[in-house]
Coordinates of N, CA, C and O and ligand atoms in Angstrom, one line a residue:
M1 N -21.8 -3.4 -36.5 CA -22.9 -2.4 -36.5 C -24.2 -3.0 -35.9 O -24.8 -2.4 -35.1
Y2 N -24.5 -4.2 -36.4 CA -25.8 -4.8 -36.0 C -25.7 -5.1 -34.5 O -26.7 -4.9 -33.7
E3 N -24.5 -5.6 -34.0 CA -24.4 -6.0 -32.6 C -24.5 -4.7 -31.7 O -25.2 -4.7 -30.7
V4 N -23.9 -3.6 -32.2 CA -24.0 -2.3 -31.4 C -25.5 -1.9 -31.4 O -26.0 -1.5 -30.3
H5 N -26.2 -2.0 -32.5 CA -27.6 -1.7 -32.5 C -28.4 -2.5 -31.5 O -29.3 -2.0 -30.8
I6 N -28.1 -3.8 -31.4 CA -28.8 -4.7 -30.4 C -28.5 -4.2 -29.0 O -29.5 -4.1 -28.2
V7 N -27.3 -4.0 -28.7 CA -26.9 -3.5 -27.4 C -27.5 -2.2 -27.0 O -28.1 -2.0 -26.0
A8 N -27.5 -1.3 -28.0 CA -28.0 0.1 -27.8 C -29.5 0.0 -27.6 O -30.1 0.6 -26.7
T9 N -30.2 -0.9 -28.3 CA -31.7 -1.0 -28.2 C -32.0 -1.6 -26.8 O -33.0 -1.2 -26.2
W10 N -31.2 -2.6 -26.4 CA -31.4 -3.2 -25.1 C -31.3 -2.2 -24.0 O -32.1 -2.1 -23.1
M11 N -30.2 -1.4 -24.1 CA -30.0 -0.3 -23.0 C -31.2 0.7 -23.1 O -31.6 1.2 -22.0
H12 N -31.6 1.0 -24.3 CA -32.8 1.9 -24.5 C -34.0 1.4 -23.8 O -34.7 2.1 -23.0
I13 N -34.3 0.1 -24.0 CA -35.5 -0.5 -23.4 C -35.4 -0.6 -21.9 O -36.3 -0.3 -21.2
I14 N -34.2 -1.0 -21.4 CA -34.0 -1.2 -19.9 C -34.2 0.2 -19.3 O -34.8 0.3 -18.2
S15 N -33.7 1.3 -19.9 CA -33.9 2.6 -19.4 C -35.4 3.0 -19.3 O -35.8 3.6 -18.3
A16 N -36.1 2.6 -20.4 CA -37.5 2.9 -20.4 C -38.3 2.1 -19.3 O -39.1 2.7 -18.6
V17 N -37.9 0.9 -19.2 CA -38.5 0.0 -18.1 C -38.3 0.7 -16.7 O -39.2 0.8 -15.9
Y18 N -37.0 1.2 -16.5 CA -36.7 1.8 -15.2 C -37.6 3.0 -15.0 O -38.2 3.2 -13.9
W19 N -37.6 3.9 -15.9 CA -38.2 5.2 -15.8 C -39.7 5.0 -15.6 O -40.3 5.5 -14.6
I20 N -40.3 4.2 -16.5 CA -41.8 4.0 -16.4 C -42.1 3.3 -15.1 O -43.1 3.6 -14.4
G21 N -41.3 2.3 -14.8 CA -41.5 1.5 -13.5 C -41.4 2.4 -12.3 O -42.2 2.3 -11.4
A22 N -40.5 3.4 -12.3 CA -40.3 4.3 -11.1 C -41.6 5.2 -11.0 O -42.0 5.4 -9.9
I23 N -42.1 5.6 -12.2 CA -43.3 6.5 -12.1 C -44.5 5.7 -11.6 O -45.2 6.1 -10.7
L24 N -44.6 4.4 -12.1 CA -45.7 3.6 -11.6 C -45.6 3.3 -10.1 O -46.6 3.4 -9.4
F25 N -44.4 3.0 -9.6 CA -44.2 2.7 -8.2 C -44.5 4.0 -7.4 O -45.2 3.9 -6.3
T26 N -44.0 5.1 -7.8 CA -44.3 6.4 -7.1 C -45.8 6.6 -7.0 O -46.3 7.0 -6.0
L27 N -46.5 6.5 -8.2 CA -47.9 6.8 -8.2 C -48.8 5.8 -7.4 O -49.7 6.2 -6.8
T28 N -48.4 4.5 -7.5 CA -49.3 3.5 -6.9 C -48.9 3.0 -5.5 O -49.7 2.5 -4.8
V29 N -47.6 3.2 -5.1 CA -47.2 2.7 -3.8 C -46.6 3.8 -2.9 O -47.2 4.2 -1.9
L30 N -45.5 4.5 -3.4 CA -44.8 5.4 -2.5 C -45.7 6.6 -2.2 O -45.8 7.0 -1.0
G31 N -46.3 7.3 -3.2 CA -47.1 8.5 -2.9 C -48.3 8.2 -2.0 O -48.4 8.8 -0.9
P32 N -49.1 7.1 -2.2 CA -50.2 6.8 -1.3 C -49.8 6.5 0.1 O -50.4 6.9 1.1
V33 N -48.6 5.8 0.2 CA -48.2 5.4 1.6 C -47.7 6.7 2.3 O -48.0 6.9 3.5
M34 N -47.0 7.5 1.6 CA -46.4 8.8 2.2 C -47.5 9.7 2.6 O -47.4 10.5 3.5
R35 N -48.6 9.7 1.8 CA -49.7 10.7 2.1 C -50.3 10.4 3.5 O -50.9 11.3 4.1
C36 N -50.2 9.1 4.0 CA -50.8 8.8 5.3 C -49.8 9.1 6.4 O -50.2 8.9 7.6
Q37 N -48.6 9.5 6.1 CA -47.6 9.8 7.2 C -47.7 11.3 7.6 O -48.1 12.1 6.7
N38 N -47.1 11.6 8.7 CA -47.1 13.0 9.0 C -45.9 13.6 8.3 O -44.9 12.9 7.9
T39 N -45.9 14.9 8.0 CA -44.9 15.5 7.1 C -43.5 15.5 7.7 O -42.5 15.4 6.9
G40 N -43.4 15.4 9.0 CA -42.1 15.3 9.6 C -41.3 14.1 9.2 O -40.1 14.1 9.1
I41 N -42.1 13.0 8.9 CA -41.4 11.8 8.5 C -41.4 11.7 6.9 O -40.5 11.4 6.3
A42 N -42.6 12.1 6.4 CA -42.8 11.9 4.9 C -41.8 12.8 4.1 O -41.2 12.2 3.1
I43 N -41.6 14.0 4.4 CA -40.7 14.9 3.6 C -39.3 14.4 3.5 O -38.7 14.2 2.4
P44 N -38.6 14.0 4.7 CA -37.3 13.5 4.5 C -37.2 12.2 3.7 O -36.3 12.0 2.9
I45 N -38.2 11.3 3.9 CA -38.1 10.0 3.2 C -38.4 10.3 1.7 O -37.6 9.8 0.9
M46 N -39.4 11.1 1.4 CA -39.6 11.4 0.0 C -38.4 12.1 -0.7 O -38.1 11.8 -1.8
S47 N -37.8 13.0 0.0 CA -36.6 13.7 -0.6 C -35.5 12.7 -0.9 O -34.9 12.8 -2.0
E48 N -35.3 11.8 0.1 CA -34.2 10.8 -0.1 C -34.6 9.9 -1.3 O -33.7 9.7 -2.2
V49 N -35.8 9.4 -1.3 CA -36.2 8.5 -2.4 C -36.2 9.2 -3.8 O -35.6 8.7 -4.7
Q50 N -36.8 10.4 -3.8 CA -36.8 11.1 -5.0 C -35.4 11.5 -5.5 O -35.1 11.4 -6.7
G51 N -34.5 11.8 -4.6 CA -33.2 12.2 -5.0 C -32.5 11.0 -5.7 O -31.9 11.1 -6.7
R52 N -32.7 9.8 -5.1 CA -32.1 8.6 -5.7 C -32.7 8.3 -7.0 O -32.0 8.0 -8.0
V53 N -34.0 8.3 -7.1 CA -34.7 7.9 -8.3 C -34.3 8.9 -9.4 O -33.9 8.5 -10.5
R54 N -34.3 10.2 -9.1 CA -34.0 11.2 -10.1 C -32.6 11.1 -10.6 O -32.3 11.3 -11.8
G55 N -31.6 10.7 -9.7 CA -30.2 10.5 -10.1 C -30.1 9.4 -11.2 O -29.5 9.5 -12.2
I56 N -30.9 8.3 -10.9 CA -30.8 7.1 -11.8 C -31.5 7.5 -13.1 O -31.1 7.1 -14.2
V57 N -32.6 8.2 -13.0 CA -33.4 8.6 -14.3 C -32.5 9.6 -15.1 O -32.5 9.5 -16.3
L58 N -31.7 10.4 -14.4 CA -30.8 11.3 -15.2 C -29.8 10.4 -16.0 O -29.5 10.7 -17.2
V59 N -29.3 9.4 -15.4 CA -28.4 8.4 -16.2 C -29.2 7.8 -17.3 O -28.7 7.8 -18.5
A60 N -30.5 7.5 -17.1 CA -31.3 6.9 -18.1 C -31.5 7.9 -19.3 O -31.5 7.5 -20.4
I61 N -31.6 9.2 -18.9 CA -31.8 10.2 -20.0 C -30.6 10.3 -20.9 O -30.7 10.3 -22.1
F62 N -29.4 10.2 -20.2 CA -28.1 10.2 -21.0 C -28.1 9.0 -22.0 O -27.7 9.0 -23.1
I63 N -28.5 7.8 -21.4 CA -28.6 6.6 -22.2 C -29.6 6.7 -23.4 O -29.2 6.3 -24.5
F64 N -30.8 7.3 -23.1 CA -31.7 7.5 -24.2 C -31.1 8.3 -25.3 O -31.3 8.0 -26.5
I65 N -30.4 9.4 -24.9 CA -29.9 10.3 -25.9 C -28.8 9.6 -26.7 O -28.8 9.6 -28.0
A66 N -27.9 8.9 -26.0 CA -26.8 8.2 -26.7 C -27.3 7.1 -27.6 O -27.0 7.0 -28.8
T67 N -28.1 6.2 -27.0 CA -28.5 5.0 -27.8 C -29.5 5.4 -28.8 O -29.5 4.9 -29.9
G68 N -30.4 6.4 -28.5 CA -31.4 6.9 -29.5 C -30.7 7.5 -30.7 O -31.1 7.3 -31.8
T69 N -29.7 8.3 -30.4 CA -28.9 9.0 -31.5 C -28.3 7.9 -32.4 O -28.3 8.0 -33.6
F70 N -27.7 6.9 -31.7 CA -27.0 5.8 -32.5 C -28.1 5.1 -33.4 O -27.9 4.9 -34.6
N71 N -29.3 4.8 -32.8 CA -30.3 4.1 -33.6 C -30.9 5.0 -34.7 O -31.3 4.5 -35.7
M72 N -30.9 6.3 -34.5 CA -31.3 7.2 -35.5 C -30.3 7.1 -36.7 O -30.8 7.0 -37.9
Y73 N -29.0 7.0 -36.4 CA -28.0 6.9 -37.4 C -28.2 5.5 -38.1 O -28.2 5.4 -39.3
Y74 N -28.4 4.4 -37.3 CA -28.5 3.1 -37.8 C -29.7 3.0 -38.8 O -29.6 2.3 -39.8
R75 N -30.8 3.7 -38.4 CA -32.0 3.6 -39.2 C -32.1 4.6 -40.4 O -33.1 4.8 -41.0
G76 N -31.0 5.4 -40.5 CA -30.9 6.3 -41.6 C -31.7 7.6 -41.3 O -31.9 8.4 -42.3
L77 N -32.0 7.9 -40.1 CA -32.8 9.1 -39.8 C -32.0 10.4 -39.8 O -32.5 11.5 -39.6
M78 N -30.7 10.3 -40.0 CA -29.8 11.5 -40.1 C -30.0 12.1 -41.5 O -29.7 13.3 -41.6
D79 N -30.6 11.3 -42.4 CA -30.9 11.8 -43.7 C -32.2 12.6 -43.6 O -33.3 12.0 -43.3
T80 N -32.2 13.9 -43.9 CA -33.5 14.7 -43.7 C -34.6 14.2 -44.6 O -35.8 14.3 -44.2
E81 N -34.3 13.6 -45.7 CA -35.4 13.0 -46.6 C -36.1 11.9 -45.8 O -37.3 11.8 -45.8
V82 N -35.3 11.0 -45.2 CA -35.9 9.9 -44.5 C -36.7 10.4 -43.3 O -37.8 10.0 -43.0
L83 N -36.1 11.4 -42.6 CA -36.6 12.0 -41.4 C -38.0 12.7 -41.6 O -38.9 12.5 -40.9
F84 N -38.0 13.5 -42.7 CA -39.2 14.3 -42.9 C -40.2 13.7 -44.0 O -41.3 14.2 -44.1
E85 N -39.7 12.8 -44.8 CA -40.6 12.4 -45.9 C -41.0 10.9 -45.9 O -41.6 10.4 -46.8
S86 N -40.5 10.1 -44.9 CA -40.9 8.7 -44.8 C -41.8 8.5 -43.7 O -41.9 9.3 -42.7
S87 N -42.6 7.4 -43.7 CA -43.5 7.1 -42.6 C -42.7 6.8 -41.4 O -43.1 7.1 -40.2
Y88 N -41.5 6.1 -41.6 CA -40.7 5.8 -40.4 C -40.3 7.1 -39.7 O -40.4 7.2 -38.5
G89 N -39.9 8.1 -40.5 CA -39.5 9.4 -40.0 C -40.6 10.1 -39.2 O -40.5 10.7 -38.2
T90 N -41.9 10.0 -39.8 CA -43.0 10.6 -39.2 C -43.3 10.0 -37.8 O -43.6 10.7 -36.9
I91 N -43.3 8.7 -37.8 CA -43.5 8.0 -36.5 C -42.4 8.4 -35.5 O -42.7 8.7 -34.3
F92 N -41.2 8.5 -35.9 CA -40.1 8.9 -35.1 C -40.3 10.3 -34.5 O -40.2 10.6 -33.3
L93 N -40.7 11.3 -35.4 CA -41.0 12.6 -35.0 C -42.2 12.7 -34.0 O -42.2 13.5 -33.0
M94 N -43.2 11.9 -34.3 CA -44.3 11.8 -33.3 C -43.9 11.3 -32.0 O -44.3 11.8 -30.9
K95 N -42.9 10.4 -32.0 CA -42.4 9.8 -30.7 C -41.6 10.9 -29.9 O -41.6 10.9 -28.7
M96 N -41.0 11.8 -30.7 CA -40.2 12.8 -30.0 C -41.0 13.8 -29.2 O -40.5 14.5 -28.3
L97 N -42.3 14.0 -29.6 CA -43.2 15.0 -28.9 C -43.4 14.6 -27.4 O -43.0 15.3 -26.5
P98 N -43.9 13.3 -27.2 CA -44.0 12.9 -25.7 C -42.7 12.8 -25.0 O -42.6 13.0 -23.8
V99 N -41.6 12.5 -25.8 CA -40.3 12.5 -25.2 C -39.9 13.9 -24.6 O -39.5 14.0 -23.5
A100 N -40.2 14.9 -25.5 CA -39.9 16.3 -25.0 C -40.7 16.6 -23.8 O -40.2 17.3 -22.8
V101 N -42.0 16.2 -23.8 CA -42.9 16.5 -22.6 C -42.3 15.8 -21.3 O -42.2 16.4 -20.3
M102 N -41.9 14.5 -21.5 CA -41.4 13.8 -20.4 C -40.1 14.4 -19.8 O -39.9 14.5 -18.6
F103 N -39.2 14.8 -20.7 CA -37.9 15.4 -20.3 C -38.2 16.8 -19.6 O -37.6 17.1 -18.6
T104 N -39.2 17.5 -20.2 CA -39.5 18.8 -19.6 C -40.1 18.7 -18.2 O -39.7 19.4 -17.2
I105 N -41.0 17.7 -18.0 CA -41.5 17.4 -16.7 C -40.4 17.1 -15.7 O -40.3 17.6 -14.6
Y106 N -39.5 16.2 -16.2 CA -38.4 15.8 -15.3 C -37.6 17.0 -14.8 O -37.3 17.1 -13.6
F107 N -37.2 17.9 -15.7 CA -36.4 19.0 -15.3 C -37.1 20.1 -14.6 O -36.5 20.8 -13.8
S108 N -38.4 20.2 -14.9 CA -39.1 21.4 -14.3 C -39.9 21.1 -13.0 O -40.2 22.0 -12.2
A109 N -40.2 19.8 -12.8 CA -41.1 19.4 -11.6 C -40.6 19.9 -10.3 O -41.4 20.5 -9.5
P110 N -39.3 19.8 -9.9 CA -38.9 20.3 -8.6 C -39.1 21.8 -8.5 O -39.5 22.2 -7.4
Y111 N -38.9 22.6 -9.5 CA -39.2 24.0 -9.5 C -40.6 24.3 -9.3 O -41.0 25.2 -8.6
I112 N -41.5 23.6 -10.1 CA -42.9 23.8 -10.0 C -43.4 23.5 -8.6 O -44.1 24.3 -8.0
L113 N -43.0 22.4 -8.0 CA -43.4 22.0 -6.7 C -42.9 23.0 -5.6 O -43.6 23.4 -4.7
K114 N -41.6 23.4 -5.7 CA -41.0 24.3 -4.8 C -41.7 25.7 -4.8 O -41.8 26.3 -3.8
R115 N -42.1 26.1 -6.0 CA -42.7 27.4 -6.1 C -44.1 27.4 -5.5 O -44.5 28.4 -4.8
R116 N -44.8 26.2 -5.5 CA -46.1 26.1 -4.9 C -45.9 26.1 -3.4 O -46.7 26.7 -2.6
S117 N -44.9 25.4 -2.9 CA -44.6 25.3 -1.4 C -43.2 25.1 -1.2 O -42.7 24.0 -1.3
P118 N -42.4 26.2 -0.9 CA -40.9 26.1 -0.7 C -40.6 25.0 0.3 O -39.6 24.3 0.2
S119 N -41.4 24.9 1.4 CA -41.0 23.9 2.5 C -41.3 22.5 2.1 O -40.9 21.5 2.8
S120 N -41.9 22.3 0.9 CA -42.2 20.9 0.4 C -40.9 20.3 -0.1 O -40.8 19.1 -0.3
K121 N -39.8 21.1 -0.3 CA -38.5 20.7 -0.8 C -38.7 20.1 -2.2 O -37.9 19.2 -2.6
G122 N -39.7 20.4 -2.9 CA -39.9 19.9 -4.3 C -40.3 18.5 -4.4 O -40.3 17.9 -5.4
V123 N -40.8 17.9 -3.3 CA -41.4 16.6 -3.3 C -42.9 16.6 -3.0 O -43.4 17.6 -2.7
C124 N -43.5 15.4 -3.0 CA -44.9 15.4 -3.0 C -45.7 15.9 -1.8 O -46.8 16.4 -2.0
C125 N -45.2 15.7 -0.6 CA -46.1 15.8 0.5 C -46.6 17.1 0.8 O -45.9 18.1 0.6
E126 N -47.8 17.2 1.4 CA -48.4 18.4 1.8 C -47.8 18.8 3.1 O -47.5 18.0 4.0
V127 N -47.4 20.1 3.2 CA -46.8 20.6 4.4 C -48.0 21.2 5.2 O -48.7 22.0 4.7
E128 N -48.1 20.8 6.5 CA -49.2 21.3 7.4 C -49.1 22.8 7.4 O -48.1 23.3 7.7
G129 N -50.2 23.4 7.1 CA -50.3 24.9 7.1 C -49.5 25.5 6.0 O -49.3 26.7 6.0
G130 N -49.0 24.7 5.1 CA -48.3 25.3 3.9 C -49.2 26.1 3.0 O -50.4 25.9 3.1
P131 N -48.6 27.0 2.2 CA -49.5 27.9 1.4 C -50.3 27.2 0.4 O -51.5 27.5 0.3
K132 N -49.8 26.3 -0.4 CA -50.5 25.6 -1.4 C -50.2 24.1 -1.4 O -49.1 23.7 -1.2
P133 N -51.3 23.3 -1.6 CA -51.0 21.8 -1.6 C -50.2 21.5 -2.9 O -50.4 22.0 -3.9
V134 N -49.2 20.6 -2.7 CA -48.4 20.1 -3.8 C -48.6 18.7 -4.2 O -48.2 18.3 -5.3
G135 N -49.3 18.0 -3.3 CA -49.5 16.5 -3.6 C -50.3 16.3 -4.9 O -49.9 15.4 -5.7
K136 N -51.3 17.1 -5.1 CA -52.1 16.9 -6.3 C -51.3 17.3 -7.6 O -51.4 16.5 -8.6
V137 N -50.5 18.3 -7.5 CA -49.7 18.7 -8.7 C -48.7 17.6 -9.0 O -48.5 17.3 -10.1
F138 N -48.1 17.1 -7.9 CA -47.1 16.0 -8.0 C -47.7 14.8 -8.7 O -47.2 14.3 -9.7
A139 N -49.0 14.5 -8.3 CA -49.6 13.3 -8.9 C -50.0 13.6 -10.4 O -49.8 12.7 -11.3
I140 N -50.5 14.8 -10.7 CA -50.8 15.2 -12.1 C -49.6 15.1 -13.0 O -49.7 14.5 -14.1
L141 N -48.5 15.6 -12.5 CA -47.2 15.6 -13.3 C -46.8 14.2 -13.6 O -46.4 13.8 -14.7
H142 N -47.0 13.3 -12.6 CA -46.6 11.9 -12.8 C -47.5 11.2 -13.7 O -47.1 10.4 -14.5
I143 N -48.8 11.5 -13.6 CA -49.8 10.9 -14.6 C -49.5 11.3 -16.0 O -49.5 10.5 -16.9
I144 N -49.2 12.6 -16.2 CA -48.9 13.1 -17.6 C -47.6 12.4 -18.1 O -47.6 11.9 -19.2
A145 N -46.6 12.3 -17.2 CA -45.3 11.6 -17.6 C -45.6 10.1 -17.9 O -45.0 9.6 -18.9
L146 N -46.5 9.5 -17.1 CA -46.8 8.1 -17.4 C -47.5 7.9 -18.7 O -47.1 7.0 -19.5
A147 N -48.5 8.8 -19.0 CA -49.2 8.7 -20.3 C -48.2 8.9 -21.4 O -48.2 8.2 -22.4
C148 N -47.3 9.9 -21.3 CA -46.3 10.1 -22.3 C -45.4 8.8 -22.5 O -45.1 8.4 -23.6
G149 N -44.9 8.3 -21.4 CA -44.1 7.1 -21.4 C -44.7 5.9 -22.1 O -44.1 5.3 -23.0
L150 N -46.0 5.7 -21.8 CA -46.7 4.6 -22.5 C -46.9 4.9 -24.0 O -46.7 4.0 -24.8
L151 N -47.1 6.1 -24.3 CA -47.3 6.5 -25.8 C -45.9 6.3 -26.5 O -45.8 5.8 -27.6
I152 N -44.8 6.7 -25.8 CA -43.5 6.6 -26.4 C -43.2 5.1 -26.7 O -42.6 4.8 -27.8
V153 N -43.5 4.3 -25.7 CA -43.2 2.8 -25.9 C -44.0 2.3 -27.1 O -43.5 1.6 -28.0
Y154 N -45.3 2.7 -27.2 CA -46.1 2.3 -28.3 C -45.5 2.7 -29.7 O -45.4 1.9 -30.6
L155 N -45.1 4.0 -29.7 CA -44.6 4.5 -31.0 C -43.2 3.9 -31.3 O -42.9 3.6 -32.4
G156 N -42.4 3.7 -30.2 CA -41.1 3.1 -30.3 C -41.2 1.7 -30.9 O -40.5 1.3 -31.8
V157 N -42.2 0.9 -30.4 CA -42.4 -0.5 -30.9 C -42.9 -0.4 -32.4 O -42.5 -1.2 -33.2
M158 N -43.7 0.6 -32.7 CA -44.2 0.8 -34.1 C -43.0 1.0 -35.0 O -43.1 0.6 -36.2
L159 N -42.0 1.6 -34.5 CA -40.8 1.9 -35.3 C -40.1 0.6 -35.8 O -39.4 0.7 -36.8
R160 N -40.3 -0.5 -35.1 CA -39.7 -1.7 -35.5 C -40.3 -2.2 -36.8 O -39.8 -3.1 -37.5
G161 N -41.6 -1.8 -37.1 CA -42.2 -2.1 -38.3 C -43.0 -3.5 -38.2 O -43.0 -4.1 -37.2
Ligands
HEM1 C1 -33.5 11.7 -27.0 C2 -34.5 10.8 -26.8 C3 -34.7 9.6 -27.6 C4 -34.3 9.2 -28.9 C5 -33.4 10.0 -29.8 C6 -34.9 8.0 -29.2 C7 -34.7 7.3 -30.4 C8 -35.3 6.1 -30.7 C9 -35.1 5.4 -32.0 C10 -34.3 5.9 -33.2 C11 -35.8 4.2 -31.9 C12 -35.9 3.1 -33.0 C13 -35.0 2.0 -32.8 C14 -35.1 1.0 -33.9 O1 -35.8 1.2 -34.9 O2 -34.4 0.0 -33.8 C15 -36.4 4.1 -30.6 C16 -37.1 3.1 -30.1 C17 -37.7 3.0 -28.8 N1 -37.6 4.0 -27.8 FE1 -36.6 5.7 -28.0 N2 -35.7 7.5 -28.1 C18 -35.6 8.5 -27.1 C19 -36.2 8.5 -25.9 C20 -37.0 7.4 -25.5 C21 -37.7 7.4 -24.2 C22 -37.7 8.6 -23.2 C23 -38.3 6.2 -24.1 C24 -39.2 5.7 -23.0 C25 -39.5 6.2 -21.9 C26 -38.0 5.5 -25.3 C27 -38.5 4.2 -25.5 C28 -38.3 3.5 -26.7 C29 -38.8 2.2 -27.0 C30 -39.5 1.3 -26.0 C31 -38.4 1.8 -28.3 C32 -38.7 0.5 -29.0 C33 -37.4 -0.3 -29.0 C34 -37.7 -1.5 -29.9 O3 -38.7 -2.2 -29.8 O4 -36.7 -1.9 -30.6 N3 -37.2 6.2 -26.1 N4 -36.1 5.3 -29.9

């Protein structure tokens, strides 16, 4: 049981490193570089990069759910008394709020961006003459996701006691 907990926690942390790392890379490197390119080049590259990153993050989300559920069981959080009446349970529930925000952003971002500008293909770049800019919305969604990710890591580490 202890060994499974260690492996599960390791996979949980590696998934967090990947997701938060991908957000940081997008915000600080990929987005700014792509903003300086013309849309004919930027949109296909961004679509390809985003497609790959989102595919791997989807795997990470499955890993979070599987390993997180195992660790909930390992820490006794399946017991509603522990979940709702202990300080450990309270921190865990606080952690689940930014997790829900991060998951919601992941699944809704392409629709939000496409609704603003269908020809943006749901990725960051501004389309010349497009109806509404999407780059700013893309950046704001990533900044909110980053803030949630950093808060989740803080609360996750607090769970260790
Ligand atoms: C369904 C979603 C999730 C569930 C059920 C879940 C559950 C848990 C649980 C139960 C722990 C405590 C483990 C322990 O005490 O040993 C934990 C720790 C942690 N979680 Fe999550 N988690 C989820 C999503 C996430 C996400 C999205 C991130 C980051 C982006 C994340 C990052 C962490 C980190 C960094 C720790 C601390 C690990 C450690 O220091 O041992 N979790 N999580």
